[in-house]
Amino acid sequence: MFRTCFNKIRSYERSALPVIGERLDRVLADDRWRFRTQIARAVCEEFGFVDARGEPQVSNCAQALSKLEARGRMVLPKPENCNAAKAEPRRREERVPDPIALPNTVSGG
């Protein structure tokens, strides 16, 4: 799915039809979008990037837009959610108690 969305956007980027490039530029120029996800959702809506269920391909589109940004085609807002970099495993303070009253065997049935 990601490659399909990226290839569509890339073909729009290279397209001889200036109207398509203008559509992408118009979405990107809208000041309402503060977050990358908002921009990706708007691009999905503008170009009809939906999956088989009709849901917008927001994640795939966001990845494609990030790739185009890396190539210098556009500038996106800085990522707001940096939780992945700060994430630490969650640990319990106390030891987990041993299980109580478990059967010796489990029968499938």
PDB file of N, CA and C in Angstrom:
ATOM      1  N   MET A   1       0.814  -1.203   0.000  1.00  0.00           N
ATOM      2  CA  MET A   1       0.000   0.000   0.000  1.00  0.00           C
ATOM      3  C   MET A   1       0.860   1.270   0.000  1.00  0.00           C
ATOM      4  N   PHE A   2       1.932   1.275   0.824  1.00  0.00           N
ATOM      5  CA  PHE A   2       2.781   2.463   0.885  1.00  0.00           C
ATOM      6  C   PHE A   2       3.352   2.784  -0.489  1.00  0.00           C
ATOM      7  N   ARG A   3       3.869   1.761  -1.162  1.00  0.00           N
ATOM      8  CA  ARG A   3       4.498   1.999  -2.459  1.00  0.00           C
ATOM      9  C   ARG A   3       3.487   2.558  -3.457  1.00  0.00           C
ATOM     10  N   THR A   4       2.257   2.070  -3.423  1.00  0.00           N
ATOM     11  CA  THR A   4       1.228   2.575  -4.327  1.00  0.00           C
ATOM     12  C   THR A   4       0.989   4.052  -4.098  1.00  0.00           C
ATOM     13  N   CYS A   5       0.821   4.442  -2.832  1.00  0.00           N
ATOM     14  CA  CYS A   5       0.579   5.848  -2.497  1.00  0.00           C
ATOM     15  C   CYS A   5       1.781   6.698  -2.893  1.00  0.00           C
ATOM     16  N   PHE A   6       2.988   6.223  -2.579  1.00  0.00           N
ATOM     17  CA  PHE A   6       4.192   6.977  -2.905  1.00  0.00           C
ATOM     18  C   PHE A   6       4.334   7.132  -4.415  1.00  0.00           C
ATOM     19  N   ASN A   7       4.105   6.054  -5.161  1.00  0.00           N
ATOM     20  CA  ASN A   7       4.223   6.126  -6.619  1.00  0.00           C
ATOM     21  C   ASN A   7       3.207   7.092  -7.212  1.00  0.00           C
ATOM     22  N   LYS A   8       2.006   7.121  -6.650  1.00  0.00           N
ATOM     23  CA  LYS A   8       0.999   8.063  -7.147  1.00  0.00           C
ATOM     24  C   LYS A   8       1.447   9.502  -6.894  1.00  0.00           C
ATOM     25  N   ILE A   9       1.924   9.771  -5.679  1.00  0.00           N
ATOM     26  CA  ILE A   9       2.360  11.131  -5.364  1.00  0.00           C
ATOM     27  C   ILE A   9       3.568  11.494  -6.212  1.00  0.00           C
ATOM     28  N   ARG A  10       4.507  10.546  -6.363  1.00  0.00           N
ATOM     29  CA  ARG A  10       5.689  10.826  -7.165  1.00  0.00           C
ATOM     30  C   ARG A  10       5.312  11.089  -8.615  1.00  0.00           C
ATOM     31  N   SER A  11       4.335  10.354  -9.137  1.00  0.00           N
ATOM     32  CA  SER A  11       3.921  10.599 -10.515  1.00  0.00           C
ATOM     33  C   SER A  11       3.245  11.959 -10.629  1.00  0.00           C
ATOM     34  N   TYR A  12       2.532  12.378  -9.589  1.00  0.00           N
ATOM     35  CA  TYR A  12       1.951  13.719  -9.589  1.00  0.00           C
ATOM     36  C   TYR A  12       3.061  14.766  -9.581  1.00  0.00           C
ATOM     37  N   GLU A  13       4.111  14.469  -8.809  1.00  0.00           N
ATOM     38  CA  GLU A  13       5.228  15.404  -8.700  1.00  0.00           C
ATOM     39  C   GLU A  13       5.888  15.610 -10.065  1.00  0.00           C
ATOM     40  N   ARG A  14       6.051  14.532 -10.826  1.00  0.00           N
ATOM     41  CA  ARG A  14       6.735  14.598 -12.111  1.00  0.00           C
ATOM     42  C   ARG A  14       5.781  14.886 -13.273  1.00  0.00           C
ATOM     43  N   SER A  15       4.510  14.920 -12.999  1.00  0.00           N
ATOM     44  CA  SER A  15       3.513  14.991 -14.063  1.00  0.00           C
ATOM     45  C   SER A  15       3.659  16.242 -14.913  1.00  0.00           C
ATOM     46  N   ALA A  16       3.343  16.069 -16.179  1.00  0.00           N
ATOM     47  CA  ALA A  16       3.339  17.206 -17.099  1.00  0.00           C
ATOM     48  C   ALA A  16       2.084  18.050 -16.896  1.00  0.00           C
ATOM     49  N   LEU A  17       1.118  17.514 -16.155  1.00  0.00           N
ATOM     50  CA  LEU A  17      -0.114  18.258 -15.907  1.00  0.00           C
ATOM     51  C   LEU A  17       0.079  19.177 -14.710  1.00  0.00           C
ATOM     52  N   PRO A  18       0.250  20.459 -14.943  1.00  0.00           N
ATOM     53  CA  PRO A  18       0.500  21.366 -13.813  1.00  0.00           C
ATOM     54  C   PRO A  18      -0.642  21.420 -12.819  1.00  0.00           C
ATOM     55  N   VAL A  19      -1.833  21.077 -13.236  1.00  0.00           N
ATOM     56  CA  VAL A  19      -2.992  21.132 -12.334  1.00  0.00           C
ATOM     57  C   VAL A  19      -2.797  20.172 -11.165  1.00  0.00           C
ATOM     58  N   ILE A  20      -2.231  18.999 -11.412  1.00  0.00           N
ATOM     59  CA  ILE A  20      -2.043  18.010 -10.355  1.00  0.00           C
ATOM     60  C   ILE A  20      -1.005  18.505  -9.357  1.00  0.00           C
ATOM     61  N   GLY A  21       0.096  19.035  -9.845  1.00  0.00           N
ATOM     62  CA  GLY A  21       1.106  19.605  -8.954  1.00  0.00           C
ATOM     63  C   GLY A  21       0.548  20.757  -8.150  1.00  0.00           C
ATOM     64  N   GLU A  22      -0.311  21.543  -8.777  1.00  0.00           N
ATOM     65  CA  GLU A  22      -0.940  22.667  -8.073  1.00  0.00           C
ATOM     66  C   GLU A  22      -1.848  22.167  -6.965  1.00  0.00           C
ATOM     67  N   ARG A  23      -2.546  21.059  -7.200  1.00  0.00           N
ATOM     68  CA  ARG A  23      -3.427  20.499  -6.168  1.00  0.00           C
ATOM     69  C   ARG A  23      -2.615  20.092  -4.945  1.00  0.00           C
ATOM     70  N   LEU A  24      -1.500  19.420  -5.164  1.00  0.00           N
ATOM     71  CA  LEU A  24      -0.645  19.008  -4.052  1.00  0.00           C
ATOM     72  C   LEU A  24      -0.072  20.232  -3.341  1.00  0.00           C
ATOM     73  N   ASP A  25       0.394  21.193  -4.096  1.00  0.00           N
ATOM     74  CA  ASP A  25       0.945  22.415  -3.496  1.00  0.00           C
ATOM     75  C   ASP A  25      -0.107  23.183  -2.712  1.00  0.00           C
ATOM     76  N   ARG A  26      -1.339  23.186  -3.216  1.00  0.00           N
ATOM     77  CA  ARG A  26      -2.427  23.892  -2.533  1.00  0.00           C
ATOM     78  C   ARG A  26      -2.724  23.239  -1.181  1.00  0.00           C
ATOM     79  N   VAL A  27      -2.732  21.910  -1.152  1.00  0.00           N
ATOM     80  CA  VAL A  27      -2.966  21.213   0.116  1.00  0.00           C
ATOM     81  C   VAL A  27      -1.836  21.526   1.097  1.00  0.00           C
ATOM     82  N   LEU A  28      -0.606  21.488   0.609  1.00  0.00           N
ATOM     83  CA  LEU A  28       0.549  21.729   1.474  1.00  0.00           C
ATOM     84  C   LEU A  28       0.622  23.167   1.968  1.00  0.00           C
ATOM     85  N   ALA A  29       0.082  24.102   1.198  1.00  0.00           N
ATOM     86  CA  ALA A  29       0.160  25.515   1.561  1.00  0.00           C
ATOM     87  C   ALA A  29      -0.915  25.941   2.564  1.00  0.00           C
ATOM     88  N   ASP A  30      -1.884  25.093   2.817  1.00  0.00           N
ATOM     89  CA  ASP A  30      -2.978  25.445   3.722  1.00  0.00           C
ATOM     90  C   ASP A  30      -2.443  25.619   5.141  1.00  0.00           C
ATOM     91  N   ASP A  31      -2.680  26.765   5.743  1.00  0.00           N
ATOM     92  CA  ASP A  31      -2.162  27.075   7.083  1.00  0.00           C
ATOM     93  C   ASP A  31      -2.882  26.348   8.216  1.00  0.00           C
ATOM     94  N   ARG A  32      -3.976  25.682   7.909  1.00  0.00           N
ATOM     95  CA  ARG A  32      -4.713  24.975   8.963  1.00  0.00           C
ATOM     96  C   ARG A  32      -3.958  23.761   9.481  1.00  0.00           C
ATOM     97  N   TRP A  33      -3.068  23.205   8.677  1.00  0.00           N
ATOM     98  CA  TRP A  33      -2.416  21.956   9.033  1.00  0.00           C
ATOM     99  C   TRP A  33      -1.196  22.208   9.920  1.00  0.00           C
ATOM    100  N   ARG A  34      -1.288  21.783  11.182  1.00  0.00           N
ATOM    101  CA  ARG A  34      -0.166  21.918  12.110  1.00  0.00           C
ATOM    102  C   ARG A  34       0.620  20.631  12.229  1.00  0.00           C
ATOM    103  N   PHE A  35      -0.010  19.513  11.899  1.00  0.00           N
ATOM    104  CA  PHE A  35       0.598  18.206  12.097  1.00  0.00           C
ATOM    105  C   PHE A  35       0.699  17.451  10.775  1.00  0.00           C
ATOM    106  N   ARG A  36       1.702  16.597  10.686  1.00  0.00           N
ATOM    107  CA  ARG A  36       1.909  15.798   9.480  1.00  0.00           C
ATOM    108  C   ARG A  36       0.701  14.918   9.171  1.00  0.00           C
ATOM    109  N   THR A  37       0.075  14.393  10.204  1.00  0.00           N
ATOM    110  CA  THR A  37      -1.081  13.525  10.002  1.00  0.00           C
ATOM    111  C   THR A  37      -2.224  14.295   9.356  1.00  0.00           C
ATOM    112  N   GLN A  38      -2.408  15.543   9.752  1.00  0.00           N
ATOM    113  CA  GLN A  38      -3.454  16.361   9.144  1.00  0.00           C
ATOM    114  C   GLN A  38      -3.182  16.582   7.660  1.00  0.00           C
ATOM    115  N   ILE A  39      -1.923  16.829   7.332  1.00  0.00           N
ATOM    116  CA  ILE A  39      -1.557  17.034   5.927  1.00  0.00           C
ATOM    117  C   ILE A  39      -1.784  15.742   5.151  1.00  0.00           C
ATOM    118  N   ALA A  40      -1.360  14.614   5.706  1.00  0.00           N
ATOM    119  CA  ALA A  40      -1.531  13.329   5.027  1.00  0.00           C
ATOM    120  C   ALA A  40      -3.006  13.034   4.794  1.00  0.00           C
ATOM    121  N   ARG A  41      -3.842  13.310   5.790  1.00  0.00           N
ATOM    122  CA  ARG A  41      -5.280  13.078   5.635  1.00  0.00           C
ATOM    123  C   ARG A  41      -5.856  13.972   4.534  1.00  0.00           C
ATOM    124  N   ALA A  42      -5.412  15.221   4.487  1.00  0.00           N
ATOM    125  CA  ALA A  42      -5.899  16.144   3.461  1.00  0.00           C
ATOM    126  C   ALA A  42      -5.450  15.707   2.060  1.00  0.00           C
ATOM    127  N   VAL A  43      -4.222  15.212   1.943  1.00  0.00           N
ATOM    128  CA  VAL A  43      -3.734  14.727   0.649  1.00  0.00           C
ATOM    129  C   VAL A  43      -4.528  13.493   0.226  1.00  0.00           C
ATOM    130  N   CYS A  44      -4.799  12.601   1.167  1.00  0.00           N
ATOM    131  CA  CYS A  44      -5.619  11.423   0.866  1.00  0.00           C
ATOM    132  C   CYS A  44      -6.994  11.840   0.346  1.00  0.00           C
ATOM    133  N   GLU A  45      -7.579  12.820   1.009  1.00  0.00           N
ATOM    134  CA  GLU A  45      -8.899  13.298   0.598  1.00  0.00           C
ATOM    135  C   GLU A  45      -8.846  13.956  -0.783  1.00  0.00           C
ATOM    136  N   GLU A  46      -7.828  14.768  -1.007  1.00  0.00           N
ATOM    137  CA  GLU A  46      -7.702  15.496  -2.281  1.00  0.00           C
ATOM    138  C   GLU A  46      -7.526  14.542  -3.465  1.00  0.00           C
ATOM    139  N   PHE A  47      -6.715  13.478  -3.267  1.00  0.00           N
ATOM    140  CA  PHE A  47      -6.389  12.584  -4.379  1.00  0.00           C
ATOM    141  C   PHE A  47      -7.122  11.247  -4.336  1.00  0.00           C
ATOM    142  N   GLY A  48      -7.940  11.039  -3.318  1.00  0.00           N
ATOM    143  CA  GLY A  48      -8.713   9.803  -3.249  1.00  0.00           C
ATOM    144  C   GLY A  48      -7.895   8.576  -2.899  1.00  0.00           C
ATOM    145  N   PHE A  49      -6.881   8.739  -2.030  1.00  0.00           N
ATOM    146  CA  PHE A  49      -6.069   7.598  -1.602  1.00  0.00           C
ATOM    147  C   PHE A  49      -6.818   6.860  -0.496  1.00  0.00           C
ATOM    148  N   VAL A  50      -7.495   5.791  -0.853  1.00  0.00           N
ATOM    149  CA  VAL A  50      -8.254   4.999   0.111  1.00  0.00           C
ATOM    150  C   VAL A  50      -7.914   3.526  -0.068  1.00  0.00           C
ATOM    151  N   ASP A  51      -8.130   2.770   1.008  1.00  0.00           N
ATOM    152  CA  ASP A  51      -7.890   1.333   0.930  1.00  0.00           C
ATOM    153  C   ASP A  51      -9.155   0.634   0.431  1.00  0.00           C
ATOM    154  N   ALA A  52      -9.149  -0.690   0.463  1.00  0.00           N
ATOM    155  CA  ALA A  52     -10.281  -1.474  -0.055  1.00  0.00           C
ATOM    156  C   ALA A  52     -11.567  -1.221   0.733  1.00  0.00           C
ATOM    157  N   ARG A  53     -11.425  -0.787   1.988  1.00  0.00           N
ATOM    158  CA  ARG A  53     -12.607  -0.497   2.813  1.00  0.00           C
ATOM    159  C   ARG A  53     -13.093   0.934   2.647  1.00  0.00           C
ATOM    160  N   GLY A  54     -12.372   1.715   1.846  1.00  0.00           N
ATOM    161  CA  GLY A  54     -12.752   3.113   1.652  1.00  0.00           C
ATOM    162  C   GLY A  54     -12.166   4.053   2.690  1.00  0.00           C
ATOM    163  N   GLU A  55     -11.278   3.536   3.555  1.00  0.00           N
ATOM    164  CA  GLU A  55     -10.644   4.366   4.581  1.00  0.00           C
ATOM    165  C   GLU A  55      -9.419   5.066   3.991  1.00  0.00           C
ATOM    166  N   PRO A  56      -9.154   6.320   4.394  1.00  0.00           N
ATOM    167  CA  PRO A  56      -7.973   7.014   3.869  1.00  0.00           C
ATOM    168  C   PRO A  56      -6.681   6.315   4.286  1.00  0.00           C
ATOM    169  N   GLN A  57      -5.710   6.280   3.395  1.00  0.00           N
ATOM    170  CA  GLN A  57      -4.413   5.645   3.655  1.00  0.00           C
ATOM    171  C   GLN A  57      -3.466   6.654   4.297  1.00  0.00           C
ATOM    172  N   VAL A  58      -3.835   7.141   5.463  1.00  0.00           N
ATOM    173  CA  VAL A  58      -3.111   8.224   6.126  1.00  0.00           C
ATOM    174  C   VAL A  58      -1.664   7.845   6.436  1.00  0.00           C
ATOM    175  N   SER A  59      -1.449   6.678   7.017  1.00  0.00           N
ATOM    176  CA  SER A  59      -0.093   6.281   7.388  1.00  0.00           C
ATOM    177  C   SER A  59       0.792   6.143   6.154  1.00  0.00           C
ATOM    178  N   ASN A  60       0.294   5.473   5.139  1.00  0.00           N
ATOM    179  CA  ASN A  60       1.065   5.306   3.906  1.00  0.00           C
ATOM    180  C   ASN A  60       1.348   6.648   3.243  1.00  0.00           C
ATOM    181  N   CYS A  61       0.365   7.514   3.248  1.00  0.00           N
ATOM    182  CA  CYS A  61       0.529   8.829   2.636  1.00  0.00           C
ATOM    183  C   CYS A  61       1.545   9.655   3.426  1.00  0.00           C
ATOM    184  N   ALA A  62       1.501   9.573   4.747  1.00  0.00           N
ATOM    185  CA  ALA A  62       2.457  10.309   5.577  1.00  0.00           C
ATOM    186  C   ALA A  62       3.884   9.833   5.301  1.00  0.00           C
ATOM    187  N   GLN A  63       4.059   8.518   5.132  1.00  0.00           N
ATOM    188  CA  GLN A  63       5.382   7.995   4.806  1.00  0.00           C
ATOM    189  C   GLN A  63       5.843   8.505   3.449  1.00  0.00           C
ATOM    190  N   ALA A  64       4.937   8.528   2.482  1.00  0.00           N
ATOM    191  CA  ALA A  64       5.287   9.004   1.140  1.00  0.00           C
ATOM    192  C   ALA A  64       5.661  10.488   1.182  1.00  0.00           C
ATOM    193  N   LEU A  65       4.901  11.281   1.949  1.00  0.00           N
ATOM    194  CA  LEU A  65       5.203  12.711   2.056  1.00  0.00           C
ATOM    195  C   LEU A  65       6.565  12.919   2.733  1.00  0.00           C
ATOM    196  N   SER A  66       6.867  12.112   3.753  1.00  0.00           N
ATOM    197  CA  SER A  66       8.165  12.220   4.420  1.00  0.00           C
ATOM    198  C   SER A  66       9.303  11.903   3.450  1.00  0.00           C
ATOM    199  N   LYS A  67       9.075  10.914   2.614  1.00  0.00           N
ATOM    200  CA  LYS A  67      10.094  10.548   1.632  1.00  0.00           C
ATOM    201  C   LYS A  67      10.293  11.681   0.621  1.00  0.00           C
ATOM    202  N   LEU A  68       9.207  12.297   0.193  1.00  0.00           N
ATOM    203  CA  LEU A  68       9.321  13.428  -0.731  1.00  0.00           C
ATOM    204  C   LEU A  68      10.009  14.615  -0.050  1.00  0.00           C
ATOM    205  N   GLU A  69       9.759  14.796   1.249  1.00  0.00           N
ATOM    206  CA  GLU A  69      10.435  15.863   1.982  1.00  0.00           C
ATOM    207  C   GLU A  69      11.939  15.595   2.013  1.00  0.00           C
ATOM    208  N   ALA A  70      12.314  14.339   2.230  1.00  0.00           N
ATOM    209  CA  ALA A  70      13.729  13.984   2.263  1.00  0.00           C
ATOM    210  C   ALA A  70      14.401  14.252   0.920  1.00  0.00           C
ATOM    211  N   ARG A  71      13.630  14.189  -0.148  1.00  0.00           N
ATOM    212  CA  ARG A  71      14.159  14.471  -1.489  1.00  0.00           C
ATOM    213  C   ARG A  71      14.144  15.961  -1.822  1.00  0.00           C
ATOM    214  N   GLY A  72      13.657  16.775  -0.894  1.00  0.00           N
ATOM    215  CA  GLY A  72      13.664  18.216  -1.102  1.00  0.00           C
ATOM    216  C   GLY A  72      12.467  18.759  -1.853  1.00  0.00           C
ATOM    217  N   ARG A  73      11.427  17.953  -2.034  1.00  0.00           N
ATOM    218  CA  ARG A  73      10.241  18.399  -2.783  1.00  0.00           C
ATOM    219  C   ARG A  73       9.352  19.325  -1.966  1.00  0.00           C
ATOM    220  N   MET A  74       9.364  19.154  -0.643  1.00  0.00           N
ATOM    221  CA  MET A  74       8.475  19.941   0.214  1.00  0.00           C
ATOM    222  C   MET A  74       9.062  20.039   1.607  1.00  0.00           C
ATOM    223  N   VAL A  75       8.485  20.906   2.412  1.00  0.00           N
ATOM    224  CA  VAL A  75       8.861  21.032   3.818  1.00  0.00           C
ATOM    225  C   VAL A  75       7.614  20.743   4.637  1.00  0.00           C
ATOM    226  N   LEU A  76       7.716  19.789   5.530  1.00  0.00           N
ATOM    227  CA  LEU A  76       6.604  19.421   6.400  1.00  0.00           C
ATOM    228  C   LEU A  76       6.866  19.940   7.804  1.00  0.00           C
ATOM    229  N   PRO A  77       5.810  20.093   8.612  1.00  0.00           N
ATOM    230  CA  PRO A  77       6.034  20.471  10.011  1.00  0.00           C
ATOM    231  C   PRO A  77       6.886  19.414  10.710  1.00  0.00           C
ATOM    232  N   LYS A  78       7.629  19.825  11.709  1.00  0.00           N
ATOM    233  CA  LYS A  78       8.434  18.867  12.470  1.00  0.00           C
ATOM    234  C   LYS A  78       7.496  17.885  13.153  1.00  0.00           C
ATOM    235  N   PRO A  79       7.942  16.630  13.309  1.00  0.00           N
ATOM    236  CA  PRO A  79       7.090  15.657  14.000  1.00  0.00           C
ATOM    237  C   PRO A  79       6.819  16.105  15.433  1.00  0.00           C
ATOM    238  N   GLU A  80       5.575  16.035  15.840  1.00  0.00           N
ATOM    239  CA  GLU A  80       5.187  16.455  17.187  1.00  0.00           C
ATOM    240  C   GLU A  80       5.277  15.301  18.174  1.00  0.00           C
ATOM    241  N   ASN A  81       5.071  14.089  17.688  1.00  0.00           N
ATOM    242  CA  ASN A  81       5.040  12.935  18.576  1.00  0.00           C
ATOM    243  C   ASN A  81       6.386  12.236  18.538  1.00  0.00           C
ATOM    244  N   CYS A  82       7.203  12.502  19.511  1.00  0.00           N
ATOM    245  CA  CYS A  82       8.526  11.882  19.589  1.00  0.00           C
ATOM    246  C   CYS A  82       8.572  10.872  20.725  1.00  0.00           C
ATOM    247  N   ASN A  83       7.438  10.299  21.078  1.00  0.00           N
ATOM    248  CA  ASN A  83       7.380   9.360  22.199  1.00  0.00           C
ATOM    249  C   ASN A  83       8.205   8.117  21.949  1.00  0.00           C
ATOM    250  N   ALA A  84       8.321   7.706  20.688  1.00  0.00           N
ATOM    251  CA  ALA A  84       9.051   6.467  20.390  1.00  0.00           C
ATOM    252  C   ALA A  84      10.508   6.577  20.822  1.00  0.00           C
ATOM    253  N   ALA A  85      11.093   7.738  20.660  1.00  0.00           N
ATOM    254  CA  ALA A  85      12.499   7.914  21.029  1.00  0.00           C
ATOM    255  C   ALA A  85      12.686   7.902  22.547  1.00  0.00           C
ATOM    256  N   LYS A  86      11.680   8.342  23.289  1.00  0.00           N
ATOM    257  CA  LYS A  86      11.787   8.430  24.736  1.00  0.00           C
ATOM    258  C   LYS A  86      11.221   7.210  25.456  1.00  0.00           C
ATOM    259  N   ALA A  87      10.604   6.311  24.703  1.00  0.00           N
ATOM    260  CA  ALA A  87       9.902   5.193  25.323  1.00  0.00           C
ATOM    261  C   ALA A  87      10.861   4.296  26.100  1.00  0.00           C
ATOM    262  N   GLU A  88      10.431   3.903  27.262  1.00  0.00           N
ATOM    263  CA  GLU A  88      11.180   2.973  28.088  1.00  0.00           C
ATOM    264  C   GLU A  88      10.236   1.838  28.457  1.00  0.00           C
ATOM    265  N   PRO A  89      10.782   0.661  28.670  1.00  0.00           N
ATOM    266  CA  PRO A  89       9.910  -0.443  29.070  1.00  0.00           C
ATOM    267  C   PRO A  89       9.237  -0.134  30.399  1.00  0.00           C
ATOM    268  N   ARG A  90       8.002  -0.535  30.518  1.00  0.00           N
ATOM    269  CA  ARG A  90       7.280  -0.338  31.770  1.00  0.00           C
ATOM    270  C   ARG A  90       7.498  -1.552  32.654  1.00  0.00           C
ATOM    271  N   ARG A  91       7.879  -1.313  33.880  1.00  0.00           N
ATOM    272  CA  ARG A  91       8.139  -2.399  34.808  1.00  0.00           C
ATOM    273  C   ARG A  91       7.320  -2.183  36.079  1.00  0.00           C
ATOM    274  N   ARG A  92       6.906  -3.310  36.615  1.00  0.00           N
ATOM    275  CA  ARG A  92       6.176  -3.253  37.884  1.00  0.00           C
ATOM    276  C   ARG A  92       7.158  -3.011  39.021  1.00  0.00           C
ATOM    277  N   GLU A  93       6.708  -2.340  40.036  1.00  0.00           N
ATOM    278  CA  GLU A  93       7.533  -2.100  41.212  1.00  0.00           C
ATOM    279  C   GLU A  93       7.775  -3.397  41.976  1.00  0.00           C
ATOM    280  N   GLU A  94       6.712  -4.220  42.086  1.00  0.00           N
ATOM    281  CA  GLU A  94       6.821  -5.455  42.870  1.00  0.00           C
ATOM    282  C   GLU A  94       6.841  -6.663  41.925  1.00  0.00           C
ATOM    283  N   ARG A  95       7.280  -7.776  42.455  1.00  0.00           N
ATOM    284  CA  ARG A  95       7.326  -9.015  41.689  1.00  0.00           C
ATOM    285  C   ARG A  95       5.906  -9.484  41.392  1.00  0.00           C
ATOM    286  N   VAL A  96       5.718 -10.062  40.221  1.00  0.00           N
ATOM    287  CA  VAL A  96       4.409 -10.612  39.857  1.00  0.00           C
ATOM    288  C   VAL A  96       4.199 -11.883  40.667  1.00  0.00           C
ATOM    289  N   PRO A  97       3.021 -12.024  41.313  1.00  0.00           N
ATOM    290  CA  PRO A  97       2.788 -13.216  42.136  1.00  0.00           C
ATOM    291  C   PRO A  97       2.721 -14.482  41.281  1.00  0.00           C
ATOM    292  N   ASP A  98       3.057 -15.610  41.908  1.00  0.00           N
ATOM    293  CA  ASP A  98       2.963 -16.899  41.223  1.00  0.00           C
ATOM    294  C   ASP A  98       1.499 -17.206  40.922  1.00  0.00           C
ATOM    295  N   PRO A  99       1.249 -17.951  39.847  1.00  0.00           N
ATOM    296  CA  PRO A  99      -0.142 -18.300  39.510  1.00  0.00           C
ATOM    297  C   PRO A  99      -0.753 -19.212  40.568  1.00  0.00           C
ATOM    298  N   ILE A 100      -2.072 -19.120  40.695  1.00  0.00           N
ATOM    299  CA  ILE A 100      -2.798 -19.897  41.710  1.00  0.00           C
ATOM    300  C   ILE A 100      -3.774 -20.832  40.998  1.00  0.00           C
ATOM    301  N   ALA A 101      -3.816 -22.066  41.458  1.00  0.00           N
ATOM    302  CA  ALA A 101      -4.802 -23.063  41.036  1.00  0.00           C
ATOM    303  C   ALA A 101      -4.890 -23.222  39.509  1.00  0.00           C
ATOM    304  N   LEU A 102      -3.766 -23.474  38.884  1.00  0.00           N
ATOM    305  CA  LEU A 102      -3.783 -23.753  37.451  1.00  0.00           C
ATOM    306  C   LEU A 102      -3.827 -25.262  37.232  1.00  0.00           C
ATOM    307  N   PRO A 103      -4.512 -25.740  36.206  1.00  0.00           N
ATOM    308  CA  PRO A 103      -4.535 -27.181  35.948  1.00  0.00           C
ATOM    309  C   PRO A 103      -3.148 -27.655  35.473  1.00  0.00           C
ATOM    310  N   ASN A 104      -2.867 -28.934  35.691  1.00  0.00           N
ATOM    311  CA  ASN A 104      -1.597 -29.517  35.266  1.00  0.00           C
ATOM    312  C   ASN A 104      -1.515 -29.626  33.742  1.00  0.00           C
ATOM    313  N   THR A 105      -2.641 -29.898  33.124  1.00  0.00           N
ATOM    314  CA  THR A 105      -2.697 -30.028  31.671  1.00  0.00           C
ATOM    315  C   THR A 105      -3.867 -29.247  31.134  1.00  0.00           C
ATOM    316  N   VAL A 106      -3.782 -28.929  29.873  1.00  0.00           N
ATOM    317  CA  VAL A 106      -4.880 -28.240  29.216  1.00  0.00           C
ATOM    318  C   VAL A 106      -5.317 -29.122  28.055  1.00  0.00           C
ATOM    319  N   SER A 107      -6.585 -29.440  28.025  1.00  0.00           N
ATOM    320  CA  SER A 107      -7.085 -30.292  26.938  1.00  0.00           C
ATOM    321  C   SER A 107      -7.785 -29.403  25.907  1.00  0.00           C
ATOM    322  N   GLY A 108      -7.510 -29.654  24.663  1.00  0.00           N
ATOM    323  CA  GLY A 108      -8.184 -28.912  23.592  1.00  0.00           C
ATOM    324  C   GLY A 108      -9.562 -29.515  23.368  1.00  0.00           C
ATOM    325  N   GLY A 109     -10.485 -28.684  23.043  1.00  0.00           N
ATOM    326  CA  GLY A 109     -11.784 -29.293  22.894  1.00  0.00           C
ATOM    327  C   GLY A 109     -12.750 -28.474  22.304  1.00  0.00           C
TER     328      GLY A 109
END
